[in-house]
Amino acid sequence: MFKRLFGEHGAKNVVTLFHKPSSQASTRVLTLLKQTHAQSVAHATEDQASSHHAQDRAERTEFELDVTEAAPTTDQLKNILEYLGGSSAAGKVISGASNESDAMRMLKADGNAFQRPLVVDWNQGKAVAGENESEILNLIRSVPKETDKA
């Protein structure tokens, strides 16, 4: 809570894109995230140069974009499934998986079973599977609520 009240100066929210360059959907998501990231950096600079009231708006201005072509680790996969609503989301993330243990087993056997693109905001504990632009923008622009990380 202390960090929330006073901000984490110098610390940014990390947003990871699990990316597959050969996938048009993944490439579109990467372009969207790069554009949004560039805008966030520009707005952050404007906010620093202007009044502090701009920081009161309910939209996050900065995030660190992490793009990886690697499949997630088993710990990351566990978190991602939790962020997406639990074991029932396994099929969205791992092709053919019906539950979390199935997803873990399939990921270990074949990292290519992991479905990309997938965007994860680790700080908020939220993820978006696929290329739904409005969901991704909502994820990127939302400010973590106090109750989200109780």
mmCIF file of N, CA, C and O in Angstrom, residues 39-119:
data_model
loop_
_atom_site.group_PDB
_atom_site.id
_atom_site.type_symbol
_atom_site.label_atom_id
_atom_site.label_comp_id
_atom_site.label_asym_id
_atom_site.label_seq_id
_atom_site.Cartn_x
_atom_site.Cartn_y
_atom_site.Cartn_z
ATOM 1 N N GLN A 39 3.452 6.096 -27.430
ATOM 2 C CA GLN A 39 2.545 7.149 -26.963
ATOM 3 C C GLN A 39 2.666 7.334 -25.452
ATOM 4 O O GLN A 39 2.643 8.455 -24.955
ATOM 5 N N SER A 40 2.821 6.227 -24.717
ATOM 6 C CA SER A 40 2.914 6.325 -23.260
ATOM 7 C C SER A 40 4.176 7.064 -22.844
ATOM 8 O O SER A 40 4.173 7.843 -21.905
ATOM 9 N N VAL A 41 5.266 6.820 -23.573
ATOM 10 C CA VAL A 41 6.526 7.509 -23.275
ATOM 11 C C VAL A 41 6.382 8.997 -23.570
ATOM 12 O O VAL A 41 6.807 9.843 -22.794
ATOM 13 N N ALA A 42 5.738 9.337 -24.676
ATOM 14 C CA ALA A 42 5.515 10.745 -25.031
ATOM 15 C C ALA A 42 4.643 11.430 -23.983
ATOM 16 O O ALA A 42 4.927 12.547 -23.556
ATOM 17 N N HIS A 43 3.566 10.756 -23.548
ATOM 18 C CA HIS A 43 2.683 11.339 -22.538
ATOM 19 C C HIS A 43 3.396 11.492 -21.202
ATOM 20 O O HIS A 43 3.195 12.466 -20.496
ATOM 21 N N ALA A 44 4.239 10.531 -20.851
ATOM 22 C CA ALA A 44 4.970 10.607 -19.586
ATOM 23 C C ALA A 44 5.873 11.835 -19.585
ATOM 24 O O ALA A 44 5.978 12.542 -18.586
ATOM 25 N N THR A 45 6.515 12.105 -20.703
ATOM 26 C CA THR A 45 7.381 13.276 -20.810
ATOM 27 C C THR A 45 6.556 14.555 -20.681
ATOM 28 O O THR A 45 6.932 15.478 -19.975
ATOM 29 N N GLU A 46 5.394 14.588 -21.330
ATOM 30 C CA GLU A 46 4.504 15.750 -21.218
ATOM 31 C C GLU A 46 4.056 15.938 -19.780
ATOM 32 O O GLU A 46 4.024 17.048 -19.271
ATOM 33 N N ASP A 47 3.698 14.842 -19.106
ATOM 34 C CA ASP A 47 3.235 14.926 -17.720
ATOM 35 C C ASP A 47 4.313 15.480 -16.809
ATOM 36 O O ASP A 47 4.039 16.257 -15.901
ATOM 37 N N GLN A 48 5.556 15.084 -17.042
ATOM 38 C CA GLN A 48 6.650 15.551 -16.198
ATOM 39 C C GLN A 48 6.877 17.043 -16.389
ATOM 40 O O GLN A 48 7.268 17.737 -15.464
ATOM 41 N N ALA A 49 6.620 17.529 -17.599
ATOM 42 C CA ALA A 49 6.866 18.934 -17.899
ATOM 43 C C ALA A 49 5.684 19.821 -17.510
ATOM 44 O O ALA A 49 5.819 21.030 -17.446
ATOM 45 N N SER A 50 4.539 19.207 -17.253
ATOM 46 C CA SER A 50 3.347 20.004 -16.940
ATOM 47 C C SER A 50 2.952 19.819 -15.488
ATOM 48 O O SER A 50 3.684 19.283 -14.683
ATOM 49 N N SER A 51 1.761 20.234 -15.198
ATOM 50 C CA SER A 51 1.218 20.161 -13.849
ATOM 51 C C SER A 51 1.132 18.723 -13.354
ATOM 52 O O SER A 51 0.982 17.791 -14.135
ATOM 53 N N HIS A 52 1.154 18.552 -12.051
ATOM 54 C CA HIS A 52 1.053 17.221 -11.463
ATOM 55 C C HIS A 52 -0.372 16.694 -11.510
ATOM 56 O O HIS A 52 -0.610 15.535 -11.229
ATOM 57 N N HIS A 53 -1.327 17.519 -11.893
ATOM 58 C CA HIS A 53 -2.717 17.075 -11.980
ATOM 59 C C HIS A 53 -2.894 16.016 -13.054
ATOM 60 O O HIS A 53 -3.797 15.201 -12.982
ATOM 61 N N ALA A 54 -2.054 16.001 -14.044
ATOM 62 C CA ALA A 54 -2.149 15.011 -15.117
ATOM 63 C C ALA A 54 -1.962 13.605 -14.569
ATOM 64 O O ALA A 54 -2.488 12.638 -15.114
ATOM 65 N N GLN A 55 -1.247 13.472 -13.463
ATOM 66 C CA GLN A 55 -1.008 12.158 -12.881
ATOM 67 C C GLN A 55 -2.249 11.613 -12.187
ATOM 68 O O GLN A 55 -2.313 10.445 -11.866
ATOM 69 N N ASP A 56 -3.247 12.470 -11.956
ATOM 70 C CA ASP A 56 -4.456 12.039 -11.275
ATOM 71 C C ASP A 56 -5.418 11.280 -12.187
ATOM 72 O O ASP A 56 -6.330 10.647 -11.710
ATOM 73 N N ARG A 57 -5.237 11.381 -13.485
ATOM 74 C CA ARG A 57 -6.180 10.727 -14.388
ATOM 75 C C ARG A 57 -6.091 9.209 -14.229
ATOM 76 O O ARG A 57 -5.048 8.668 -13.905
ATOM 77 N N ALA A 58 -7.203 8.545 -14.521
ATOM 78 C CA ALA A 58 -7.284 7.098 -14.305
ATOM 79 C C ALA A 58 -6.794 6.334 -15.528
ATOM 80 O O ALA A 58 -7.460 5.478 -16.055
ATOM 81 N N GLU A 59 -5.617 6.667 -15.986
ATOM 82 C CA GLU A 59 -5.024 5.947 -17.106
ATOM 83 C C GLU A 59 -3.522 5.851 -16.860
ATOM 84 O O GLU A 59 -2.869 6.833 -16.561
ATOM 85 N N ARG A 60 -3.018 4.672 -16.977
ATOM 86 C CA ARG A 60 -1.593 4.473 -16.767
ATOM 87 C C ARG A 60 -0.837 5.091 -17.937
ATOM 88 O O ARG A 60 -1.249 4.994 -19.073
ATOM 89 N N THR A 61 0.292 5.729 -17.649
ATOM 90 C CA THR A 61 1.017 6.385 -18.725
ATOM 91 C C THR A 61 2.283 5.654 -19.152
ATOM 92 O O THR A 61 2.749 5.852 -20.247
ATOM 93 N N GLU A 62 2.839 4.835 -18.298
ATOM 94 C CA GLU A 62 4.088 4.179 -18.670
ATOM 95 C C GLU A 62 4.052 2.690 -18.385
ATOM 96 O O GLU A 62 3.473 2.249 -17.409
ATOM 97 N N PHE A 63 4.677 1.946 -19.268
ATOM 98 C CA PHE A 63 4.891 0.530 -19.028
ATOM 99 C C PHE A 63 6.140 0.118 -19.782
ATOM 100 O O PHE A 63 6.560 0.777 -20.728
ATOM 101 N N GLU A 64 6.748 -0.935 -19.325
ATOM 102 C CA GLU A 64 7.928 -1.468 -19.998
ATOM 103 C C GLU A 64 7.482 -2.655 -20.841
ATOM 104 O O GLU A 64 6.867 -3.593 -20.331
ATOM 105 N N LEU A 65 7.756 -2.586 -22.134
ATOM 106 C CA LEU A 65 7.347 -3.646 -23.046
ATOM 107 C C LEU A 65 8.449 -4.695 -23.155
ATOM 108 O O LEU A 65 9.587 -4.395 -23.491
ATOM 109 N N ASP A 66 8.083 -5.923 -22.849
ATOM 110 C CA ASP A 66 8.996 -7.063 -22.940
ATOM 111 C C ASP A 66 8.427 -7.999 -24.010
ATOM 112 O O ASP A 66 7.305 -8.481 -23.871
ATOM 113 N N VAL A 67 9.181 -8.201 -25.075
ATOM 114 C CA VAL A 67 8.732 -9.071 -26.158
ATOM 115 C C VAL A 67 9.614 -10.313 -26.156
ATOM 116 O O VAL A 67 10.841 -10.208 -26.177
ATOM 117 N N THR A 68 8.988 -11.480 -26.112
ATOM 118 C CA THR A 68 9.747 -12.726 -26.109
ATOM 119 C C THR A 68 9.124 -13.726 -27.070
ATOM 120 O O THR A 68 7.900 -13.795 -27.182
ATOM 121 N N GLU A 69 9.982 -14.454 -27.748
ATOM 122 C CA GLU A 69 9.517 -15.522 -28.631
ATOM 123 C C GLU A 69 9.505 -16.857 -27.898
ATOM 124 O O GLU A 69 8.960 -17.842 -28.394
ATOM 125 N N ALA A 70 10.082 -16.882 -26.712
ATOM 126 C CA ALA A 70 10.139 -18.111 -25.928
ATOM 127 C C ALA A 70 8.767 -18.415 -25.324
ATOM 128 O O ALA A 70 7.968 -17.515 -25.076
ATOM 129 N N ALA A 71 8.530 -19.679 -25.084
ATOM 130 C CA ALA A 71 7.323 -20.083 -24.361
ATOM 131 C C ALA A 71 7.519 -19.698 -22.888
ATOM 132 O O ALA A 71 8.656 -19.548 -22.427
ATOM 133 N N PRO A 72 6.430 -19.554 -22.152
ATOM 134 C CA PRO A 72 6.584 -19.216 -20.735
ATOM 135 C C PRO A 72 7.154 -20.387 -19.939
ATOM 136 O O PRO A 72 7.072 -21.545 -20.374
ATOM 137 N N THR A 73 7.715 -20.059 -18.799
ATOM 138 C CA THR A 73 8.144 -21.103 -17.867
ATOM 139 C C THR A 73 6.885 -21.717 -17.257
ATOM 140 O O THR A 73 5.789 -21.161 -17.396
ATOM 141 N N THR A 74 7.026 -22.832 -16.573
ATOM 142 C CA THR A 74 5.842 -23.440 -15.952
ATOM 143 C C THR A 74 5.240 -22.519 -14.891
ATOM 144 O O THR A 74 4.023 -22.442 -14.763
ATOM 145 N N ASP A 75 6.087 -21.807 -14.151
ATOM 146 C CA ASP A 75 5.574 -20.851 -13.159
ATOM 147 C C ASP A 75 4.807 -19.723 -13.833
ATOM 148 O O ASP A 75 3.740 -19.319 -13.365
ATOM 149 N N GLN A 76 5.358 -19.212 -14.943
ATOM 150 C CA GLN A 76 4.666 -18.157 -15.674
ATOM 151 C C GLN A 76 3.337 -18.680 -16.220
ATOM 152 O O GLN A 76 2.324 -17.982 -16.151
ATOM 153 N N LEU A 77 3.335 -19.891 -16.754
ATOM 154 C CA LEU A 77 2.108 -20.468 -17.292
ATOM 155 C C LEU A 77 1.045 -20.593 -16.210
ATOM 156 O O LEU A 77 -0.126 -20.291 -16.436
ATOM 157 N N LYS A 78 1.459 -21.023 -15.024
ATOM 158 C CA LYS A 78 0.526 -21.133 -13.898
ATOM 159 C C LYS A 78 -0.124 -19.777 -13.618
ATOM 160 O O LYS A 78 -1.338 -19.681 -13.449
ATOM 161 N N ASN A 79 0.700 -18.734 -13.578
ATOM 162 C CA ASN A 79 0.179 -17.389 -13.337
ATOM 163 C C ASN A 79 -0.743 -16.937 -14.469
ATOM 164 O O ASN A 79 -1.809 -16.380 -14.228
ATOM 165 N N ILE A 80 -0.335 -17.175 -15.701
ATOM 166 C CA ILE A 80 -1.133 -16.773 -16.857
ATOM 167 C C ILE A 80 -2.511 -17.427 -16.807
ATOM 168 O O ILE A 80 -3.536 -16.766 -17.021
ATOM 169 N N LEU A 81 -2.554 -18.720 -16.526
ATOM 170 C CA LEU A 81 -3.839 -19.415 -16.441
ATOM 171 C C LEU A 81 -4.709 -18.817 -15.337
ATOM 172 O O LEU A 81 -5.912 -18.633 -15.514
ATOM 173 N N GLU A 82 -4.084 -18.485 -14.213
ATOM 174 C CA GLU A 82 -4.812 -17.849 -13.111
ATOM 175 C C GLU A 82 -5.364 -16.491 -13.572
ATOM 176 O O GLU A 82 -6.519 -16.164 -13.319
ATOM 177 N N TYR A 83 -4.546 -15.702 -14.268
ATOM 178 C CA TYR A 83 -4.967 -14.385 -14.746
ATOM 179 C C TYR A 83 -6.136 -14.486 -15.724
ATOM 180 O O TYR A 83 -6.970 -13.594 -15.798
ATOM 181 N N LEU A 84 -6.169 -15.579 -16.497
ATOM 182 C CA LEU A 84 -7.211 -15.754 -17.506
ATOM 183 C C LEU A 84 -8.470 -16.437 -16.962
ATOM 184 O O LEU A 84 -9.414 -16.664 -17.703
ATOM 185 N N GLY A 85 -8.455 -16.780 -15.692
ATOM 186 C CA GLY A 85 -9.654 -17.358 -15.099
ATOM 187 C C GLY A 85 -9.528 -18.801 -14.655
ATOM 188 O O GLY A 85 -10.524 -19.463 -14.405
ATOM 189 N N GLY A 86 -8.315 -19.301 -14.575
ATOM 190 C CA GLY A 86 -8.107 -20.641 -14.037
ATOM 191 C C GLY A 86 -7.920 -21.718 -15.085
ATOM 192 O O GLY A 86 -7.696 -21.448 -16.263
ATOM 193 N N SER A 87 -8.052 -22.935 -14.632
ATOM 194 C CA SER A 87 -7.781 -24.120 -15.440
ATOM 195 C C SER A 87 -8.616 -24.180 -16.715
ATOM 196 O O SER A 87 -8.192 -24.725 -17.724
ATOM 197 N N SER A 88 -9.807 -23.598 -16.680
ATOM 198 C CA SER A 88 -10.691 -23.628 -17.855
ATOM 199 C C SER A 88 -10.107 -22.850 -19.035
ATOM 200 O O SER A 88 -10.524 -23.041 -20.176
ATOM 201 N N ALA A 89 -9.134 -21.981 -18.780
ATOM 202 C CA ALA A 89 -8.511 -21.181 -19.841
ATOM 203 C C ALA A 89 -7.351 -21.909 -20.512
ATOM 204 O O ALA A 89 -6.752 -21.381 -21.445
ATOM 205 N N ALA A 90 -7.053 -23.113 -20.064
ATOM 206 C CA ALA A 90 -5.886 -23.850 -20.567
ATOM 207 C C ALA A 90 -5.895 -23.993 -22.083
ATOM 208 O O ALA A 90 -4.869 -23.839 -22.735
ATOM 209 N N GLY A 91 -7.050 -24.261 -22.677
ATOM 210 C CA GLY A 91 -7.148 -24.445 -24.120
ATOM 211 C C GLY A 91 -6.882 -23.176 -24.910
ATOM 212 O O GLY A 91 -6.479 -23.240 -26.073
ATOM 213 N N LYS A 92 -7.095 -22.007 -24.292
ATOM 214 C CA LYS A 92 -6.797 -20.729 -24.948
ATOM 215 C C LYS A 92 -5.294 -20.507 -25.067
ATOM 216 O O LYS A 92 -4.835 -19.788 -25.933
ATOM 217 N N VAL A 93 -4.551 -21.122 -24.146
ATOM 218 C CA VAL A 93 -3.118 -20.865 -24.030
ATOM 219 C C VAL A 93 -2.273 -22.004 -24.602
ATOM 220 O O VAL A 93 -1.261 -21.752 -25.257
ATOM 221 N N ILE A 94 -2.676 -23.222 -24.353
ATOM 222 C CA ILE A 94 -1.959 -24.394 -24.849
ATOM 223 C C ILE A 94 -2.916 -25.186 -25.746
ATOM 224 O O ILE A 94 -3.950 -25.672 -25.281
ATOM 225 N N SER A 95 -2.545 -25.296 -27.001
ATOM 226 C CA SER A 95 -3.389 -25.983 -27.982
ATOM 227 C C SER A 95 -3.703 -27.410 -27.538
ATOM 228 O O SER A 95 -2.799 -28.201 -27.285
ATOM 229 N N GLY A 96 -4.989 -27.711 -27.391
ATOM 230 C CA GLY A 96 -5.424 -29.054 -27.022
ATOM 231 C C GLY A 96 -5.488 -29.337 -25.535
ATOM 232 O O GLY A 96 -5.932 -30.409 -25.131
ATOM 233 N N ALA A 97 -5.079 -28.400 -24.689
ATOM 234 C CA ALA A 97 -5.094 -28.631 -23.236
ATOM 235 C C ALA A 97 -6.506 -28.461 -22.687
ATOM 236 O O ALA A 97 -7.244 -27.575 -23.102
ATOM 237 N N SER A 98 -6.865 -29.325 -21.742
ATOM 238 C CA SER A 98 -8.201 -29.235 -21.153
ATOM 239 C C SER A 98 -8.181 -28.706 -19.720
ATOM 240 O O SER A 98 -9.204 -28.307 -19.192
ATOM 241 N N ASN A 99 -7.014 -28.721 -19.078
ATOM 242 C CA ASN A 99 -6.904 -28.196 -17.715
ATOM 243 C C ASN A 99 -5.447 -27.803 -17.444
ATOM 244 O O ASN A 99 -4.583 -27.961 -18.309
ATOM 245 N N GLU A 100 -5.180 -27.304 -16.240
ATOM 246 C CA GLU A 100 -3.843 -26.807 -15.923
ATOM 247 C C GLU A 100 -2.773 -27.886 -15.988
ATOM 248 O O GLU A 100 -1.708 -27.678 -16.575
ATOM 249 N N SER A 101 -3.024 -29.051 -15.429
ATOM 250 C CA SER A 101 -1.984 -30.090 -15.437
ATOM 251 C C SER A 101 -1.720 -30.572 -16.866
ATOM 252 O O SER A 101 -0.573 -30.845 -17.240
ATOM 253 N N ASP A 102 -2.774 -30.654 -17.657
ATOM 254 C CA ASP A 102 -2.645 -30.997 -19.071
ATOM 255 C C ASP A 102 -1.775 -29.948 -19.781
ATOM 256 O O ASP A 102 -0.877 -30.282 -20.554
ATOM 257 N N ALA A 103 -2.049 -28.670 -19.501
ATOM 258 C CA ALA A 103 -1.294 -27.571 -20.115
ATOM 259 C C ALA A 103 0.183 -27.643 -19.724
ATOM 260 O O ALA A 103 1.066 -27.471 -20.572
ATOM 261 N N MET A 104 0.461 -27.918 -18.458
ATOM 262 C CA MET A 104 1.850 -28.012 -17.985
ATOM 263 C C MET A 104 2.584 -29.150 -18.704
ATOM 264 O O MET A 104 3.706 -28.981 -19.171
ATOM 265 N N ARG A 105 1.927 -30.281 -18.779
ATOM 266 C CA ARG A 105 2.531 -31.454 -19.423
ATOM 267 C C ARG A 105 2.806 -31.159 -20.900
ATOM 268 O O ARG A 105 3.891 -31.430 -21.409
ATOM 269 N N MET A 106 1.841 -30.563 -21.579
ATOM 270 C CA MET A 106 1.985 -30.287 -23.006
ATOM 271 C C MET A 106 3.041 -29.217 -23.282
ATOM 272 O O MET A 106 3.753 -29.287 -24.276
ATOM 273 N N LEU A 107 3.138 -28.221 -22.393
ATOM 274 C CA LEU A 107 4.158 -27.177 -22.548
ATOM 275 C C LEU A 107 5.552 -27.785 -22.440
ATOM 276 O O LEU A 107 6.437 -27.463 -23.236
ATOM 277 N N LYS A 108 5.752 -28.664 -21.457
ATOM 278 C CA LYS A 108 7.057 -29.314 -21.283
ATOM 279 C C LYS A 108 7.404 -30.189 -22.485
ATOM 280 O O LYS A 108 8.556 -30.240 -22.914
ATOM 281 N N ALA A 109 6.408 -30.859 -23.047
ATOM 282 C CA ALA A 109 6.633 -31.761 -24.180
ATOM 283 C C ALA A 109 6.902 -30.991 -25.470
ATOM 284 O O ALA A 109 7.730 -31.405 -26.279
ATOM 285 N N ASP A 110 6.201 -29.860 -25.653
ATOM 286 C CA ASP A 110 6.323 -29.116 -26.903
ATOM 287 C C ASP A 110 5.983 -27.644 -26.677
ATOM 288 O O ASP A 110 4.811 -27.282 -26.578
ATOM 289 N N GLY A 111 7.019 -26.805 -26.591
ATOM 290 C CA GLY A 111 6.824 -25.364 -26.390
ATOM 291 C C GLY A 111 6.018 -24.705 -27.493
ATOM 292 O O GLY A 111 5.425 -23.652 -27.298
ATOM 293 N N ASN A 112 5.966 -25.348 -28.671
ATOM 294 C CA ASN A 112 5.195 -24.792 -29.785
ATOM 295 C C ASN A 112 3.695 -24.936 -29.594
ATOM 296 O O ASN A 112 2.917 -24.345 -30.348
ATOM 297 N N ALA A 113 3.261 -25.726 -28.612
ATOM 298 C CA ALA A 113 1.838 -25.870 -28.325
ATOM 299 C C ALA A 113 1.290 -24.582 -27.700
ATOM 300 O O ALA A 113 0.089 -24.351 -27.690
ATOM 301 N N PHE A 114 2.194 -23.751 -27.194
ATOM 302 C CA PHE A 114 1.801 -22.486 -26.572
ATOM 303 C C PHE A 114 1.271 -21.529 -27.642
ATOM 304 O O PHE A 114 1.933 -21.286 -28.643
ATOM 305 N N GLN A 115 0.074 -21.011 -27.432
ATOM 306 C CA GLN A 115 -0.592 -20.147 -28.403
ATOM 307 C C GLN A 115 -0.154 -18.691 -28.250
ATOM 308 O O GLN A 115 -0.251 -18.122 -27.170
ATOM 309 N N ARG A 116 0.305 -18.123 -29.330
ATOM 310 C CA ARG A 116 0.695 -16.722 -29.356
ATOM 311 C C ARG A 116 -0.180 -16.010 -30.375
ATOM 312 O O ARG A 116 -0.632 -16.645 -31.319
ATOM 313 N N PRO A 117 -0.453 -14.739 -30.216
ATOM 314 C CA PRO A 117 0.085 -13.821 -29.216
ATOM 315 C C PRO A 117 -0.652 -13.945 -27.879
ATOM 316 O O PRO A 117 -1.813 -14.330 -27.825
ATOM 317 N N LEU A 118 0.069 -13.598 -26.843
ATOM 318 C CA LEU A 118 -0.498 -13.528 -25.513
ATOM 319 C C LEU A 118 0.180 -12.360 -24.804
ATOM 320 O O LEU A 118 1.404 -12.264 -24.803
ATOM 321 N N VAL A 119 -0.629 -11.459 -24.273
ATOM 322 C CA VAL A 119 -0.120 -10.270 -23.594
ATOM 323 C C VAL A 119 -0.385 -10.425 -22.104
ATOM 324 O O VAL A 119 -1.505 -10.752 -21.699
#
